[in-house]
Every structure is written in C-alpha cells, then in structure tokens.
Short mmCIF file of C-alpha atoms and ligand atoms in Angstrom, two decimals:
data_model
loop_
_atom_site.label_atom_id
_atom_site.label_comp_id
_atom_site.label_asym_id
_atom_site.label_seq_id
_atom_site.Cartn_x
_atom_site.Cartn_y
_atom_site.Cartn_z
CA MET L 1 122.52 186.98 0.30
CA SER L 2 119.31 187.31 -0.40
CA LEU L 3 117.66 186.85 2.50
CA GLY L 4 116.69 188.73 5.62
CA ILE L 5 115.59 186.58 8.07
CA GLN L 6 116.81 183.33 8.49
CA LEU L 7 114.59 180.96 10.84
CA LYS L 8 116.78 178.08 11.30
CA ASN L 9 114.85 175.21 13.65
CA VAL L 10 114.09 177.24 15.66
CA THR L 11 112.79 175.44 19.12
CA LYS L 12 111.77 177.26 22.54
CA LYS L 13 111.13 175.65 26.21
CA ILE L 14 109.95 177.20 29.03
CA GLY L 15 110.17 173.95 31.85
CA SER L 16 108.78 171.17 30.20
CA ASN L 17 106.77 172.91 27.55
CA THR L 18 107.92 173.46 23.95
CA ILE L 19 106.85 176.47 23.58
CA ILE L 20 108.23 177.06 20.10
CA ASP L 21 108.83 173.79 18.10
CA GLN L 22 111.70 172.73 16.04
CA LEU L 23 110.10 176.41 13.16
CA SER L 24 112.09 177.05 10.02
CA LEU L 25 111.09 180.30 7.29
CA ASP L 26 113.02 181.69 5.80
CA ILE L 27 111.77 185.71 4.49
CA HIS L 28 113.15 187.01 1.16
CA LYS L 29 114.75 190.72 1.72
CA GLY L 30 111.65 192.92 0.71
CA GLU L 31 109.01 190.63 1.43
CA VAL L 32 106.67 191.70 3.65
CA VAL L 33 105.93 188.05 5.22
CA GLY L 34 102.41 187.15 7.59
CA LEU L 35 102.77 185.65 10.64
CA LEU L 36 99.02 184.16 11.16
CA GLY L 37 98.16 182.10 14.23
CA PRO L 38 95.42 181.94 17.30
CA ASN L 39 96.43 183.63 20.36
CA GLY L 40 98.59 181.56 22.05
CA ALA L 41 100.63 179.84 18.87
CA GLY L 42 103.63 181.25 20.05
CA LYS L 43 103.96 183.93 17.02
CA THR L 44 105.60 186.88 20.34
CA THR L 45 107.34 184.17 22.01
CA THR L 46 109.35 184.04 18.30
CA ILE L 47 109.38 187.48 17.55
CA ARG L 48 111.04 187.97 20.89
CA MET L 49 113.67 185.65 20.02
CA MET L 50 113.67 187.08 16.65
CA VAL L 51 114.56 191.11 18.03
CA GLY L 52 117.15 189.16 21.13
CA LEU L 53 114.68 189.68 23.90
CA MET L 54 114.53 186.51 24.78
CA LYS L 55 116.87 183.30 24.64
CA MET L 56 116.24 179.65 22.72
CA THR L 57 116.64 177.07 23.36
CA SER L 58 118.40 175.56 19.44
CA GLY L 59 118.70 175.91 16.89
CA ASP L 60 119.23 179.49 15.18
CA ILE L 61 117.58 182.28 14.00
CA LEU L 62 119.43 184.88 11.28
CA ILE L 63 119.24 188.40 10.63
CA ASP L 64 121.21 189.72 6.75
CA GLY L 65 123.06 186.88 7.30
CA LEU L 66 124.70 187.09 10.83
CA SER L 67 122.66 184.69 13.58
CA VAL L 68 121.41 186.42 17.03
CA SER L 69 122.72 183.78 19.19
CA GLU L 70 126.21 184.95 18.53
CA LYS L 71 125.84 188.85 17.12
CA ARG L 72 123.27 190.39 19.07
CA SER L 73 124.20 193.80 19.16
CA ALA L 74 125.03 193.51 15.29
CA THR L 75 121.49 191.75 14.92
CA ALA L 76 119.88 194.22 16.32
CA GLN L 77 121.92 197.62 15.04
CA LYS L 78 120.01 196.24 11.29
CA LEU L 79 116.50 195.27 13.12
CA GLY L 80 112.98 198.06 14.34
CA ALA L 81 110.38 196.17 15.86
CA ILE L 82 107.31 196.62 17.92
CA VAL L 83 107.16 194.47 20.31
CA GLU L 84 104.32 195.75 22.97
CA ASN L 85 102.55 199.04 21.93
CA PRO L 86 104.68 201.31 22.27
CA ASP L 87 105.23 203.98 25.33
CA PHE L 88 105.48 207.59 24.10
CA TYR L 89 105.64 210.94 27.07
CA SER L 90 101.78 212.14 26.47
CA TYR L 91 102.18 215.21 27.76
CA MET L 92 105.41 216.11 24.81
CA SER L 93 105.29 216.08 21.48
CA GLY L 94 105.43 212.78 18.83
CA LEU L 95 108.93 215.29 17.26
CA ASP L 96 109.92 215.30 21.50
CA ASN L 97 109.46 211.33 22.08
CA LEU L 98 111.22 210.96 19.20
CA ARG L 99 114.18 213.23 19.67
CA TYR L 100 114.60 211.44 23.82
CA PHE L 101 114.68 207.70 22.20
CA ALA L 102 117.02 209.21 19.63
CA LYS L 103 119.53 209.88 22.19
CA LEU L 104 119.07 206.73 23.25
CA GLN L 105 120.67 205.62 20.99
CA ASP L 106 123.74 204.49 20.42
CA LYS L 107 124.79 206.26 16.62
CA LYS L 108 123.79 209.62 16.91
CA ILE L 109 120.47 210.47 15.21
CA GLY L 110 120.41 213.97 13.77
CA ARG L 111 117.09 216.11 12.88
CA GLN L 112 116.63 215.31 8.55
CA THR L 113 116.91 211.18 9.26
CA ILE L 114 113.77 212.59 12.45
CA ASP L 115 112.52 214.51 9.27
CA GLU L 116 112.27 211.90 7.41
CA VAL L 117 111.14 208.90 9.56
CA VAL L 118 108.27 210.99 10.73
CA SER L 119 108.05 211.86 6.53
CA ILE L 120 108.02 208.64 5.87
CA VAL L 121 104.89 208.16 8.26
CA GLY L 122 102.68 210.41 7.39
CA LEU L 123 102.59 212.24 10.50
CA THR L 124 104.28 215.16 9.17
CA GLU L 125 102.13 217.72 9.87
CA SER L 126 100.54 216.36 13.57
CA ILE L 127 104.61 216.05 14.77
CA LYS L 128 104.53 219.24 17.22
CA LYS L 129 101.56 218.31 19.20
CA LYS L 130 101.37 216.42 21.97
CA VAL L 131 101.00 213.10 22.00
CA LYS L 132 97.77 212.25 23.93
CA THR L 133 95.95 214.66 20.79
CA TYR L 134 96.57 211.48 18.56
CA SER L 135 94.61 208.29 17.66
CA LEU L 136 95.22 205.20 18.61
CA GLY L 137 97.02 204.70 14.72
CA MET L 138 99.39 207.41 15.17
CA LYS L 139 100.53 206.47 17.40
CA GLN L 140 101.13 203.00 15.95
CA ARG L 141 102.93 205.44 13.13
CA LEU L 142 104.61 207.21 16.23
CA GLY L 143 105.34 203.86 16.64
CA LEU L 144 106.66 203.02 13.93
CA ALA L 145 108.39 206.18 13.28
CA GLN L 146 110.00 204.83 16.62
CA SER L 147 111.47 201.67 14.91
CA LEU L 148 112.12 203.96 11.97
CA LEU L 149 114.72 206.00 13.50
CA HIS L 150 118.04 204.03 13.45
CA ARG L 151 117.66 203.52 9.88
CA PRO L 152 117.34 199.46 9.95
CA LYS L 153 116.83 196.85 6.85
CA VAL L 154 114.31 194.46 9.01
CA LEU L 155 111.15 195.96 10.45
CA ILE L 156 109.41 193.33 12.65
CA LEU L 157 105.84 194.61 13.74
CA ASP L 158 104.05 191.53 16.43
CA GLU L 159 100.18 192.63 16.00
CA PRO L 160 100.66 196.38 14.98
CA THR L 161 97.34 196.41 12.96
CA ASN L 162 95.18 195.28 17.04
CA GLY L 163 92.69 198.11 17.69
CA LEU L 164 92.51 199.83 14.69
CA ASP L 165 89.70 200.02 12.89
CA PRO L 166 89.41 199.89 9.53
CA ALA L 167 90.88 202.50 8.02
CA GLY L 168 93.57 202.98 10.56
CA ILE L 169 94.14 199.01 9.26
CA ARG L 170 94.48 200.51 5.62
CA GLU L 171 96.55 202.90 6.18
CA PHE L 172 98.66 201.08 8.81
CA ARG L 173 99.00 198.88 4.99
CA GLU L 174 99.81 201.73 3.18
CA TYR L 175 102.79 202.16 5.20
CA ILE L 176 104.00 199.48 4.85
CA ARG L 177 103.77 198.14 1.53
CA ARG L 178 105.27 201.58 1.05
CA LEU L 179 108.62 200.51 3.21
CA ALA L 180 109.11 196.71 1.53
CA GLY L 181 108.86 198.94 -2.24
CA GLU L 182 110.25 201.99 -1.38
CA GLN L 183 113.16 201.15 1.30
CA ASN L 184 113.35 197.37 0.16
CA MET L 185 113.06 196.87 3.87
CA THR L 186 112.47 193.26 4.72
CA ILE L 187 109.40 193.02 6.89
CA VAL L 188 107.38 190.77 9.88
CA VAL L 189 103.77 191.25 10.56
CA SER L 190 102.35 189.04 12.85
CA SER L 191 98.29 188.72 13.46
CA HIS L 192 95.53 186.68 15.18
CA LEU L 193 93.49 187.67 12.18
CA LEU L 194 94.04 187.28 8.62
CA SER L 195 91.93 190.14 7.61
CA GLU L 196 94.00 192.50 9.06
CA ILE L 197 97.94 190.77 7.36
CA GLU L 198 96.62 189.57 4.12
CA LEU L 199 96.61 192.63 1.54
CA MET L 200 99.86 194.05 3.95
CA CYS L 201 101.88 190.71 3.33
CA ASP L 202 103.48 188.87 0.20
CA ARG L 203 103.51 185.33 1.90
CA VAL L 204 101.52 183.75 4.92
CA ALA L 205 103.26 181.99 8.14
CA ILE L 206 100.43 179.73 9.04
CA ILE L 207 101.31 178.70 13.18
CA GLN L 208 100.14 176.64 15.19
CA ASN L 209 101.19 175.10 18.50
CA GLY L 210 104.55 176.32 18.29
CA ARG L 211 105.06 174.61 15.23
CA LEU L 212 104.77 176.50 11.13
CA VAL L 213 101.62 174.28 9.54
CA ARG L 214 102.68 175.85 5.93
CA THR L 215 102.67 179.15 3.71
CA GLU L 216 101.26 180.79 1.41
CA THR L 217 101.53 182.70 -1.62
CA ILE L 218 99.51 186.11 -1.88
CA LYS L 219 98.51 186.15 -5.24
CA GLU L 220 97.42 189.79 -6.17
CA THR L 221 94.16 188.78 -8.63
CA SER L 222 93.63 192.63 -11.15
CA ASP L 223 90.44 192.80 -12.11
CA GLN L 224 92.11 192.17 -15.87
CA GLU L 225 92.28 188.64 -14.70
CA ASN L 226 89.32 188.87 -12.74
CA LEU L 227 87.75 188.84 -16.11
CA VAL L 228 88.87 186.17 -18.21
CA LYS L 229 89.81 183.89 -15.49
CA PRO L 230 89.13 180.33 -16.59
CA SER L 231 86.02 178.23 -15.01
CA SER L 232 86.96 177.95 -10.75
CA GLN L 233 85.16 175.86 -8.69
CA VAL L 234 82.47 177.44 -7.14
CA VAL L 235 80.53 177.13 -3.52
CA MET L 236 77.55 176.84 -3.59
CA GLU L 237 74.97 177.28 0.17
CA LEU L 238 71.39 176.14 -0.89
CA ALA L 239 67.98 174.96 0.52
CA ASP L 240 68.66 170.98 -0.35
CA SER L 241 71.59 170.62 -2.36
CA SER L 242 71.40 167.69 -3.23
CA LYS L 243 68.05 168.35 -5.26
CA ALA L 244 69.70 171.12 -6.83
CA GLU L 245 72.29 168.88 -7.83
CA GLN L 246 69.52 167.16 -10.10
CA ILE L 247 68.41 169.71 -11.31
CA LEU L 248 71.67 171.16 -12.86
CA GLN L 249 72.05 167.25 -13.73
CA GLU L 250 69.05 167.53 -16.10
CA LYS L 251 69.70 171.11 -17.76
CA LEU L 252 73.81 170.61 -18.01
CA PRO L 253 74.41 167.20 -17.85
CA THR L 254 77.89 168.30 -18.89
CA LEU L 255 78.29 170.40 -15.56
CA GLU L 256 80.67 168.92 -12.80
CA THR L 257 79.10 168.96 -9.31
CA GLN L 258 79.61 166.91 -6.33
CA SER L 259 77.66 167.99 -3.15
CA ARG L 260 79.55 168.73 0.09
CA GLY L 261 76.54 168.34 3.65
CA GLN L 262 72.59 169.03 2.59
CA ARG L 263 73.49 172.59 1.71
CA GLU L 264 76.38 172.93 -0.44
CA LEU L 265 76.90 172.37 -3.17
CA LEU L 266 80.53 172.45 -6.02
CA ILE L 267 80.40 173.18 -8.75
CA GLN L 268 83.08 173.91 -11.11
CA ALA L 269 82.25 176.55 -13.41
CA ASP L 270 83.29 180.17 -15.43
CA LYS L 271 80.93 183.56 -14.44
CA GLU L 272 78.87 182.99 -17.97
CA THR L 273 78.27 179.07 -16.62
CA THR L 274 77.57 179.94 -12.75
CA ALA L 275 75.45 183.04 -14.38
CA LYS L 276 73.75 179.55 -15.78
CA VAL L 277 72.53 177.74 -12.70
CA ILE L 278 71.65 180.64 -10.69
CA HIS L 279 68.79 181.68 -13.27
CA LEU L 280 68.19 177.23 -13.91
CA LEU L 281 67.54 176.79 -9.90
CA ALA L 282 66.62 180.88 -9.32
CA VAL L 283 63.45 179.65 -12.03
CA GLN L 284 63.16 176.27 -10.19
CA ASP L 285 62.28 178.47 -7.09
CA HIS L 286 65.35 177.27 -6.18
CA PRO L 287 66.12 179.06 -2.98
CA ILE L 288 70.49 180.69 -3.04
CA TYR L 289 71.86 181.62 0.29
CA ARG L 290 75.56 182.28 -0.74
CA VAL L 291 77.34 181.56 -3.38
CA ARG L 292 81.46 182.06 -3.96
CA ASP L 293 85.13 181.03 -5.59
CA SER L 294 86.53 178.56 -3.10
CA GLN L 295 89.45 179.52 -5.01
CA GLN L 296 89.87 183.17 -3.13
CA SER L 297 89.96 180.64 0.68
CA LEU L 298 92.59 180.85 2.58
CA GLU L 299 91.52 182.94 5.22
CA ASP L 300 88.40 179.54 4.46
CA ARG L 301 92.24 177.18 5.68
CA PHE L 302 92.99 179.47 7.45
CA LEU L 303 89.24 179.21 10.24
CA GLU L 304 89.83 175.38 9.38
CA ILE L 305 93.69 175.30 10.90
CA THR L 306 92.21 178.24 14.09
CA ASP L 307 88.80 175.62 14.84
CA GLU L 308 90.60 172.02 14.26
CA LYS L 309 92.84 173.32 18.14
CA GLY L 310 89.24 174.40 19.15
CA GLU L 311 87.37 171.72 18.43
CA ALA L 312 90.44 169.80 19.55
CA TYR L 313 90.28 171.74 22.55
CA ALA L 314 86.35 171.22 22.82
CA ASP L 315 86.66 167.28 22.97
CA ALA L 316 89.72 167.47 25.94
CA HIS L 317 87.85 169.96 28.33
CA SER L 318 84.64 167.66 27.60
CA GLN L 319 85.64 164.54 29.28
N1 ADP M 1 107.00 183.42 29.63
C1 ADP M 1 106.81 182.24 29.04
N2 ADP M 1 106.58 181.17 30.72
C2 ADP M 1 105.60 180.21 30.08
N3 ADP M 1 105.00 179.52 28.82
C3 ADP M 1 104.68 181.21 28.01
C4 ADP M 1 105.86 181.97 27.89
N4 ADP M 1 104.84 182.87 27.72
C5 ADP M 1 104.65 182.32 26.89
N5 ADP M 1 104.17 180.96 27.06
C6 ADP M 1 103.41 180.03 26.69
O1 ADP M 1 103.80 179.87 25.33
C7 ADP M 1 102.47 180.35 23.99
C8 ADP M 1 102.60 180.75 23.33
O2 ADP M 1 102.74 182.66 23.92
P1 ADP M 1 103.28 183.50 22.65
O3 ADP M 1 104.05 183.64 22.16
O4 ADP M 1 102.43 184.52 23.47
O5 ADP M 1 101.74 183.08 22.08
P2 ADP M 1 100.69 184.39 20.69
O6 ADP M 1 101.43 185.68 20.31
O7 ADP M 1 101.16 184.32 19.71
O8 ADP M 1 99.73 184.28 21.28
C9 ADP M 1 101.86 180.17 24.79
O9 ADP M 1 100.61 178.80 25.22
C10 ADP M 1 101.70 180.89 26.66
O10 ADP M 1 101.72 180.21 27.32
MG1 MG M 2 101.14 187.60 20.64
#
C-alpha cells in the first residue's frame, strides 16, 4: 500500500448545503501535500473529516489503508494533527505540557520519546522554559511536537503558518520537510496562501467551494536548470503593448509576440532574446514596467481561481 491518505468521493452536507462535494484525492506515503483554497473553501471541514472529528455524509477516507468511518480509533493512532490552534498551559514549561499530553495518550510514552520529538522540532534548548516566554513560532513547534508524541505516520495540519512571520514560516517549513524526508511521514498542510506553503509541499490541491479544482506538482527548479532553460513565455508589462509589438516585429521579425490588453505583451524567448528585447525597447524610450516568466505562475493561476470567486460574489451581490 503506497498511499498514505486516500479521499474517495468525500461529500459533506449540512442541512441543504453541500459543503464538500465529491472530493477525491490520493496522497502517497512520504508526500507533503498542500490543501490550498480561499477562506470558506472547505479546508477545515475536509481536515476535520480526515481526523475523525466530523462524520462525512458519503464517500470514505482511508488512512494508511484503513477506513476512517469503520476504524476510527485505529486510524486515530496512525495520525497526528493540529486542527485548532493548540492550547498550552502557559505557566508550565514546554516539557511539562508535553508530559501532560503524553499521559492522556492510550499508549505509554516515555521520556526518551518526548526528548526525540522535542529534538525533531528544534526545541531542546528551550523546552524547560515556561510556554508564556515562547514566540508564536516556538508555540507552533510545540504543537507539532505534541502531535508527534505517539509517533504517527500521517500528519495533518490546518493552517499551521497562520500568524507566523516569514522567518517563522521558513523555519516551520524546514521541520516539515525534515519530517517528510527523514521519517517518511505523509503530511497534509492547509493554507489560504500559496506563498506560505508552496515551498514545503511536493504538490498542492486547490479547492474551491468544496470541490477539488486541480492538483499541481511543485517542481524544484535548480539554478542550473534556470541557466540552461530554453525559451519560455515571458510577460512584459509596458506602456503600450501594440506599439512595442511594432518595434519588435521590425527589429526581430522571428520573435513570437502576442499582445494581451493594452499593457501586456507575451513573448516566447530565452534569456538572451529577452535581454535583446529589453534593450530594443529601452533605446526607443519605450517604458518597461515589469518583466516576468509566465511559467512560474501557479500563484497567478491560484489568484485567477480565487478572483473568479470574488467577482462571482461581487456580481451576485451587486444586483
Ligand atoms: N458547522 C457548520 N455548519 C454550517 N456551515 C458550516 C459549518 N462549518 C463550516 N461551514 C461552512 O462550510 C464552508 C467551508 O468552511 P471551512 O471548511 O471552515 O472552510 P476553510 O477552512 O477552507 O476556510 C463555509 O462556507 C462555512 O461557512
Ligand atoms: Mg479553515
């Protein structure tokens, strides 16, 4: 069984509302998948069903091959989760909090296991300090340690980067990547911001209105790859795209161009050609506001999806 988590036609209805609609997704063992969607998309609902906090209306979820609906306690043993912000006793040390949570578990959890998870999340130095002295990032890592106490193979985290600053997000990302790599854990992380999770995930599943819109593999592009990258589509933001197109067609007749609206010109070019294009326009005093690679625009596509929703919402409410 190479699947860590399998969502099979998961549907959740509350009253006459369909909150999650026939959601299917296979997540491989050792894979880190981001559940990405705007607020209200259904991320928390999906996660609550995965961890057995909420029943589904139809469909099923398998954790390491076991059905959440049929084997709830067995699947609970296999997974660790942070669903709501974890609560700690702030006047107690991190260690005492973990000891307390360890006692609540069915399985006996020894000091050695506690030390191990503390070291995995990088809190060894400060674990004896009171939680009230911790930064938000440290509290988040303590939450992660708590969810790892029973050494689960599957980890499910609802918006774990919420409220963290960029340095905190980067740090958290490193611990997640390490868990996936060294412990071969299967990890699901939800977020409403692609930028916060894209670098920690192998794949993102975009959900909107309770439906899976698409999944995208995040490719690691090494610097080497970027250097030898053949031609790709480049988006140029300009003062006047048709005038710029004229200039370019005259000087570089083989260049493929396509204007999009008044201000955007798409060109098919490698790095050398892009440099030439910029030069040609600059010497003609044609203002260039921005140049970007349209291949790297999962963010754009995600924004398009969420914008469509925003517009649809605005339309519906402006009538
Ligand atoms: N207990 C509930 N009763 C009714 N509607 C709910 C309930 N929980 C969530 N919803 C609705 O389900 C949709 C998805 O919510 P949620 O899963 O919290 O989204 P997300 O976590 O992606 O922001 C929202 O429209 C929300 O209002
Ligand atoms: Mg949510």
